[in-house]
Coordinates of C-alpha atoms in Angstrom, one line a residue:
W255 CA 95.8 88.9 98.0
G256 CA 96.9 88.3 93.8
E257 CA 99.9 90.3 93.1
V258 CA 101.0 90.8 96.4
L259 CA 102.1 87.5 97.3
N260 CA 102.4 86.3 93.7
P261 CA 105.9 83.7 93.4
Q262 CA 106.3 84.8 90.1
V263 CA 106.8 88.7 90.9
V264 CA 109.1 87.9 93.5
V265 CA 111.2 85.8 91.3
R266 CA 111.1 88.6 88.9
L267 CA 112.6 90.8 91.5
V268 CA 115.1 88.9 92.3
L269 CA 116.3 88.5 88.3
V270 CA 116.2 92.4 87.8
L271 CA 118.0 93.1 91.2
L272 CA 120.7 90.5 90.0
L273 CA 121.0 92.2 86.8
I274 CA 121.3 95.1 88.1
Q275 CA 124.2 94.0 90.6
S276 CA 126.2 92.7 87.3
L277 CA 125.7 96.1 85.2
A278 CA 126.9 97.7 88.5
H279 CA 130.0 95.6 89.0
V280 CA 131.3 95.8 85.4
G281 CA 130.5 99.7 85.0
R282 CA 132.8 100.1 88.5
R283 CA 135.3 98.0 86.6
L284 CA 135.4 99.6 83.2
L285 CA 135.0 103.6 84.9
A286 CA 137.4 103.1 87.5
A287 CA 140.1 102.8 85.0
R288 CA 138.9 106.0 83.1
H289 CA 138.4 108.0 86.4
A290 CA 135.4 108.7 85.7
L291 CA 133.6 110.0 88.1
V292 CA 130.3 110.9 86.7
L293 CA 129.5 107.7 85.6
S294 CA 130.8 105.7 88.5
A295 CA 128.3 107.8 90.3
L296 CA 125.5 106.3 87.5
A297 CA 126.7 103.0 88.7
S298 CA 126.4 103.3 91.9
G299 CA 123.3 104.8 91.9
F300 CA 121.8 101.3 90.3
V301 CA 122.9 100.1 94.0
S302 CA 121.5 102.9 95.9
S303 CA 121.2 106.3 95.1
T304 CA 120.7 107.2 98.8
A305 CA 123.9 105.6 99.9
T306 CA 126.1 106.9 97.0
I307 CA 124.7 110.3 98.0
A308 CA 126.0 109.6 101.9
S309 CA 129.2 108.2 100.5
L310 CA 130.1 111.7 98.3
G311 CA 129.2 113.2 101.4
V312 CA 131.8 111.6 103.6
A313 CA 134.4 112.9 101.3
V314 CA 133.2 116.5 101.4
R315 CA 133.0 116.2 105.8
E316 CA 136.3 115.2 105.5
G317 CA 137.9 117.8 103.0
R318 CA 139.2 115.3 100.7
E319 CA 136.8 116.4 97.7
P320 CA 134.8 119.6 96.8
A321 CA 131.4 119.8 97.5
R322 CA 130.3 121.2 94.0
R323 CA 131.5 118.1 91.9
Q324 CA 130.1 115.6 94.5
G325 CA 127.2 116.8 94.6
G326 CA 127.1 117.0 90.8
A327 CA 127.8 113.6 91.6
A328 CA 125.3 113.1 93.6
A329 CA 122.6 114.4 91.4
L330 CA 123.9 112.4 88.6
S331 CA 123.3 108.9 90.9
C332 CA 119.6 110.2 90.8
V333 CA 119.3 108.9 87.0
A334 CA 119.6 105.7 88.2
T335 CA 116.4 106.2 90.7
M336 CA 114.5 107.3 87.4
A337 CA 115.6 103.8 85.6
Q338 CA 115.1 101.5 88.8
I339 CA 111.4 103.2 88.8
L340 CA 110.6 101.7 85.4
A341 CA 112.1 98.7 86.0
V342 CA 110.1 97.9 88.8
A343 CA 107.1 99.2 87.2
A344 CA 108.1 96.6 84.3
T345 CA 108.3 93.8 86.6
V346 CA 105.5 94.1 89.1
Q347 CA 102.9 95.9 87.3
P348 CA 103.6 96.4 83.2
Q349 CA 100.8 98.5 82.5
W350 CA 102.1 101.3 84.6
L351 CA 105.2 101.6 82.2
G352 CA 102.8 103.3 79.7
R353 CA 102.4 106.0 82.4
L354 CA 105.7 106.7 83.5
W355 CA 108.1 106.4 80.7
A356 CA 107.6 110.1 80.1
P357 CA 108.3 111.5 84.2
A358 CA 110.9 109.5 84.5
L359 CA 112.8 110.4 81.1
A360 CA 112.0 114.1 82.1
G361 CA 113.2 113.7 85.7
G362 CA 116.5 111.7 84.6
L363 CA 117.3 114.5 82.3
A364 CA 116.8 117.2 84.8
A365 CA 119.0 115.4 87.0
A366 CA 121.7 114.8 84.5
L367 CA 121.6 118.6 83.3
W368 CA 121.5 119.7 87.5
G369 CA 124.8 116.9 87.5
W370 CA 126.5 118.5 84.6
A371 CA 126.5 122.2 85.3
L372 CA 127.8 121.4 88.5
L373 CA 130.6 119.1 87.1
R374 CA 131.5 121.0 84.4
G375 CA 133.8 123.2 86.5
G376 CA 134.4 121.1 88.8
G377 CA 137.8 119.6 88.3
S378 CA 139.7 116.5 87.7
A379 CA 137.4 113.4 88.6
A380 CA 138.2 111.3 91.1
R381 CA 139.5 107.6 90.8
A382 CA 136.5 105.5 91.7
V383 CA 138.1 101.9 93.1
P384 CA 135.6 99.0 93.2
E385 CA 136.2 96.7 96.1
P386 CA 139.2 94.1 94.8
D387 CA 137.6 91.1 94.6
A388 CA 133.9 92.2 94.9
P389 CA 131.2 89.3 93.1
M390 CA 129.5 90.4 90.2
F391 CA 126.4 88.7 91.7
R392 CA 125.1 89.0 95.3
L393 CA 122.0 86.9 95.6
R394 CA 121.7 87.2 99.3
D395 CA 121.7 90.9 99.0
A396 CA 118.9 90.1 95.9
L397 CA 117.0 87.8 97.8
L398 CA 117.0 90.3 101.0
I399 CA 116.0 93.6 98.6
A400 CA 113.3 91.6 97.3
L401 CA 112.0 90.0 100.2
L402 CA 112.1 93.6 101.7
L403 CA 109.6 94.8 99.0
T404 CA 107.6 91.8 99.1
G405 CA 107.3 92.5 102.7
I406 CA 106.2 96.2 102.3
Q407 CA 103.7 95.3 99.3
V408 CA 102.1 92.9 101.7
L409 CA 102.2 96.1 104.7
V410 CA 100.8 98.7 102.2
H411 CA 98.3 96.4 100.9
A412 CA 97.1 95.6 104.8
L413 CA 96.8 99.2 105.8
R414 CA 95.0 99.7 102.7
L415 CA 92.6 96.6 103.4
W416 CA 92.0 98.4 106.8
W417 CA 92.6 101.6 106.6
G418 CA 91.2 102.6 102.8
E419 CA 93.2 105.1 100.7
A420 CA 94.0 106.4 103.9
G421 CA 96.1 103.2 104.9
L422 CA 97.8 103.4 101.0
L423 CA 98.6 106.4 101.8
A424 CA 100.2 106.0 105.0
G425 CA 102.0 102.8 104.5
T426 CA 103.9 104.4 101.2
L427 CA 104.9 107.2 102.9
L428 CA 106.6 105.1 105.5
A429 CA 107.9 102.8 102.8
A430 CA 109.6 105.7 100.8
L431 CA 111.6 106.7 104.1
A432 CA 113.2 103.9 104.0
D433 CA 113.5 103.0 100.2
V434 CA 111.6 104.5 97.3
H435 CA 111.4 101.3 94.6
A436 CA 109.6 99.4 97.7
A437 CA 107.5 102.5 98.1
V438 CA 107.0 102.4 93.9
A439 CA 106.6 98.5 93.8
A440 CA 104.0 98.7 97.0
V441 CA 102.0 101.2 95.5
L442 CA 101.8 99.4 91.5
V443 CA 101.3 96.3 92.8
Q444 CA 97.9 97.6 93.9
G445 CA 96.2 98.3 90.6
R446 CA 96.9 99.1 87.0
P447 CA 96.3 102.8 86.2
Q448 CA 93.0 102.3 84.1
D449 CA 91.3 101.0 87.0
A450 CA 88.9 103.4 89.7
A451 CA 91.9 103.7 91.6
G452 CA 94.3 104.7 89.5
P453 CA 94.8 108.3 90.9
G454 CA 94.9 107.4 94.2
L455 CA 97.7 105.7 93.5
Q456 CA 99.5 107.9 91.3
G457 CA 99.0 110.0 94.1
A458 CA 100.5 108.1 96.4
L459 CA 103.5 107.6 94.4
A460 CA 103.8 111.2 94.0
A461 CA 103.8 111.4 97.4
A462 CA 106.2 108.7 98.0
L463 CA 109.1 110.3 95.7
S464 CA 108.7 113.7 97.5
V465 CA 109.4 111.9 100.9
H466 CA 112.2 110.0 99.6
A467 CA 113.6 113.5 98.3
L468 CA 113.3 115.3 101.3
S469 CA 115.1 112.1 103.1
K470 CA 117.9 112.3 100.3
C471 CA 118.2 116.0 101.4
A472 CA 118.5 115.2 104.9
V473 CA 121.1 112.5 104.3
A474 CA 123.0 115.0 102.2
W475 CA 123.5 117.3 105.0
A476 CA 124.1 114.9 107.4
S477 CA 127.0 113.1 105.6
G478 CA 128.4 116.5 104.0
G479 CA 127.4 119.3 105.4
W480 CA 125.3 122.4 104.3
H481 CA 127.2 123.6 101.1
Y482 CA 127.1 119.6 99.7
A483 CA 123.4 119.7 100.8
V484 CA 122.6 122.4 98.7
A485 CA 124.4 121.2 95.7
A486 CA 123.2 117.4 96.0
G487 CA 119.8 118.4 97.4
G488 CA 119.2 121.1 94.8
G489 CA 119.3 118.3 91.7
V490 CA 117.2 115.7 93.9
L491 CA 114.3 118.4 94.7
L492 CA 114.7 119.7 91.0
H493 CA 114.4 116.2 89.1
T494 CA 111.6 114.9 91.6
G495 CA 109.9 117.8 91.1
V496 CA 109.8 117.7 87.5
F497 CA 108.8 114.1 87.7
V498 CA 105.9 114.8 89.8
A499 CA 104.9 117.7 87.4
V500 CA 105.2 115.4 84.3
L501 CA 103.1 112.7 85.6
S502 CA 100.5 114.9 86.7
L503 CA 99.7 116.0 83.2
V504 CA 100.0 112.5 81.7

């Protein structure tokens, strides 16, 4: 099964996840002292943008924070999603970096601009408080995520063997509902952009990002209500649309 069950790829995934954990940990420690909601959202987004959107929405629903500012921070957490797509590509199939860097950069800039526009008039930022004794490295979490990514890659590969391109698309969309990085890894590991299957893989990647964007919007609505969903979801849909549009041009 080639790259799908390559132990070296699994080890690289674990190392990349540990690196992201350490950067997010340091970011939280430094940024909390500066009351920087903006950069704290970015750091949290490297752990999970969806979880960040949900936690920001809960603060809105409970009346502790305004929807506009929290929506801007939620959009900024999506910048981390774009960066992690490149990290996953570099880990599982580096040949895709040449095809993905421009869409990821454009999508990240779109999310950053949306977030900045909402935060600019949102008043003072809330203090982001890290867990008091949170460890820098969570090896168990990294291993579980790496196993999840590998398991989804195997599932998508199996569906592709059984049902061809339809199976690839179905498996990718199911994976995107749970974790966009798992879906991205599952698609990219199937082949290189210059292969015959490259255009189909690119289409599956665009579909996965679109489905994941809709799931984030649903999370925003469920956690923070309509006003927050419009603020956060607008940024999510904008940066995803920009990513997909640029990807179709490269």
